[in-house]
Amino acid sequence: MNIDDYESLPTTSVGVNMTAGAIAGVLEHVIMYPLDSVKTRMQSLSPPTGNMNIFSTFRNMITREGLMRPIRGASAVVLGAGPAHSLYFAAYEMTKEVTAKFTTHNNLNYGEYVGGNNPIGAVHSPSKSFAFCTVISGATATLIHDAISSPTDVIKQRMQMYNSPYTSVVACIRDVYTKEGFRAFYRAYGTQLIMNLPYQTIHFTTYEFFQNKLNLERRYNPTVHMAAGAAAGACAAAITTPLDVVKTLLNTQETGLTRGMIEAFRKIYHMAGPLGFFKGMTARVLYSMPATAICWSTYEFFKFYLCGLDADHYKSSITGRSESRKLDYVLPASEDQEQIEPERETTKDGAVTLHSAPTSVNASGAIKTVCELSSRPAAPTINLHTRHTDVKSPYERGFST
C-alpha cells in the first residue's frame, strides 16, 4: 500500500461508525414516522384509503382515530432502528475499506488507465473500482440490516393499518406469534431483500456520486451531506416503489392467503391494475428525501464529533475520484541523445516550461520521471529525477505489500 492509500483512509473507527449509525437511524425513523404511516395507508388495498392523497389520508387518521394515531407503533421502530442502522453503517464502511484492497490499483483514488497498459501520459477515467466497492458494500450492509429490521417492519405496519386492533407493540408481537408463528415476521423478507438490494445500491451509489462531485476530499460538510442524502433517497425510493407495495401487502395481511412475491404481484394487478404498483409513490419519495438527508447528515455529524479531530485533519470515508486526470510525465531521450537540450518556452513573467514528452523514446535509455510544476513564486518549479533501477522493491525495503 503506497502513501496515497494511507492518505485516503478514513479517520473514524468501527465503534464511532456504529454509534453514529444507531443515532442516525433512530432519529430518522422517529422524525419521519407520521409520513411513513401515511405511506403505508396509501399502499394498502383496503377501500377506505384507496383514493385519498397524502393530506386527506393524514387528516382522516387524525379525525377518525385520534391525534396520536400517526405515531402508533413508533416504539417498535426505535427498538429495531438502533441496532439495524448501527450494523448497517459499520458493515458498509468496513466492507468498503476491505474491498478497496482488492481493486486494480489498490487505491480508490485512482481510476483505470485509458489508452493501453502504459501509464505514461495516460488519462484516468472515472473510478469503476470505486463504484464496484460501493455496490458490494451496500449489498452487504443491506443483508445485515434487513435481517434485523424485517420483524420490526411487520409490527410497525400491522399497527399502522386502518382499523388495526393492536394498541401496543407487545400485544402485536404476542398476537402475531400466537396466530401465525415465527415465520410471519419474515414472510416478506425475500421481497424486502429484492427491493432493498437495488434500493441501497442506487442509494449508496448516488450518495457517493454527489460526494465525489461536491466533496471529493470527504471533509465534514453538512450542506453536501444533506443534499447528497436527499438526492439518493429520492432516486432510490421512486425506482423501487412497486416492490415496496408488494412488501406492504405481504407484511400487513393477517390471513396469510398471499404466499410469495409472485402471488402478491398478481393480486395487486388484479385489484388495482398497473397503477396499483405505484400507490403511495409520492408519499414514499417525500418520506425518503428528508429521511435520508436527516440520516446521512446526522451520521456524518456524529462521526465528526465522536472522532475528536479538527476539520482540517478529519476524513469521513475513503475517497473516489470521479473526474479524469492527466498524468504529466516527461521522458528524456536515450543516452545517445542526452547532449541535446530540450526546447524551452519562456513566458512573459519569466516562467520556464518544458515541451510535451516525445512520441517515441528509446526503451534502452534510463527512464526518468519529472514532476513539472509552475515556476511562479507561489509555486516554484521542482524537478525530481529518479532512476528506475535505483528504486528498491518493497521486499528489499523491509515493508509488506
Short mmCIF file of C-alpha atoms in Angstrom, two decimals, residues 29 36 73 76-77 79-85 88 141-160 169 172-173 176 181-196 244 246-248 250-252:
data_model
loop_
_atom_site.label_atom_id
_atom_site.label_comp_id
_atom_site.label_asym_id
_atom_site.label_seq_id
_atom_site.Cartn_x
_atom_site.Cartn_y
_atom_site.Cartn_z
CA HIS A 29 -37.36 6.98 11.71
CA ASP A 36 -44.36 6.63 6.92
CA GLY A 73 -46.02 1.72 16.60
CA ALA A 76 -41.06 -0.76 17.56
CA VAL A 77 -39.05 1.32 15.12
CA LEU A 79 -36.10 -0.72 19.18
CA GLY A 80 -35.19 -2.02 15.73
CA ALA A 81 -33.65 1.01 14.04
CA GLY A 82 -30.83 1.41 16.57
CA PRO A 83 -29.10 -1.96 16.18
CA ALA A 84 -30.10 -2.29 12.50
CA HIS A 85 -28.53 1.01 11.46
CA TYR A 88 -25.73 -1.21 8.66
CA ALA A 141 -24.97 -3.72 4.64
CA THR A 142 -28.48 -4.43 3.32
CA LEU A 143 -28.32 -8.15 4.10
CA ILE A 144 -27.40 -7.41 7.72
CA HIS A 145 -29.82 -4.52 8.14
CA ASP A 146 -32.88 -6.31 6.75
CA ALA A 147 -32.32 -9.41 8.88
CA ILE A 148 -32.78 -7.18 11.94
CA SER A 149 -35.38 -4.74 10.66
CA SER A 150 -37.78 -7.19 8.96
CA PRO A 151 -39.63 -8.20 12.19
CA THR A 152 -39.94 -4.57 13.28
CA ASP A 153 -41.39 -3.66 9.88
CA VAL A 154 -44.08 -6.32 10.32
CA ILE A 155 -45.05 -4.96 13.75
CA LYS A 156 -44.90 -1.35 12.62
CA GLN A 157 -47.06 -1.84 9.53
CA ARG A 158 -49.61 -4.01 11.36
CA MET A 159 -50.11 -1.14 13.80
CA GLN A 160 -50.24 1.47 11.02
CA VAL A 169 -46.11 -3.29 20.43
CA CYS A 172 -48.95 -7.06 18.44
CA ILE A 173 -45.88 -9.29 18.81
CA VAL A 176 -48.80 -12.37 15.51
CA GLY A 181 -45.94 -18.32 14.07
CA PHE A 182 -42.40 -17.03 13.87
CA ARG A 183 -42.35 -17.21 10.06
CA ALA A 184 -44.85 -14.34 9.89
CA PHE A 185 -42.11 -11.92 10.96
CA TYR A 186 -40.02 -12.90 7.91
CA ARG A 187 -42.81 -13.51 5.40
CA ALA A 188 -41.74 -10.51 3.31
CA TYR A 189 -38.00 -10.91 3.93
CA GLY A 190 -37.29 -12.20 0.43
CA THR A 191 -39.30 -9.39 -1.15
CA GLN A 192 -37.63 -6.90 1.18
CA LEU A 193 -34.20 -8.07 0.07
CA ILE A 194 -35.17 -7.97 -3.60
CA MET A 195 -36.43 -4.43 -3.05
CA ASN A 196 -33.69 -3.15 -0.76
CA ASP A 244 -42.40 -1.66 -1.69
CA VAL A 246 -45.64 -5.82 -2.68
CA LYS A 247 -43.75 -5.85 0.62
CA THR A 248 -46.51 -3.87 2.32
CA LEU A 250 -47.17 -9.34 2.44
CA ASN A 251 -46.47 -7.68 5.79
CA THR A 252 -50.00 -6.43 6.51
#
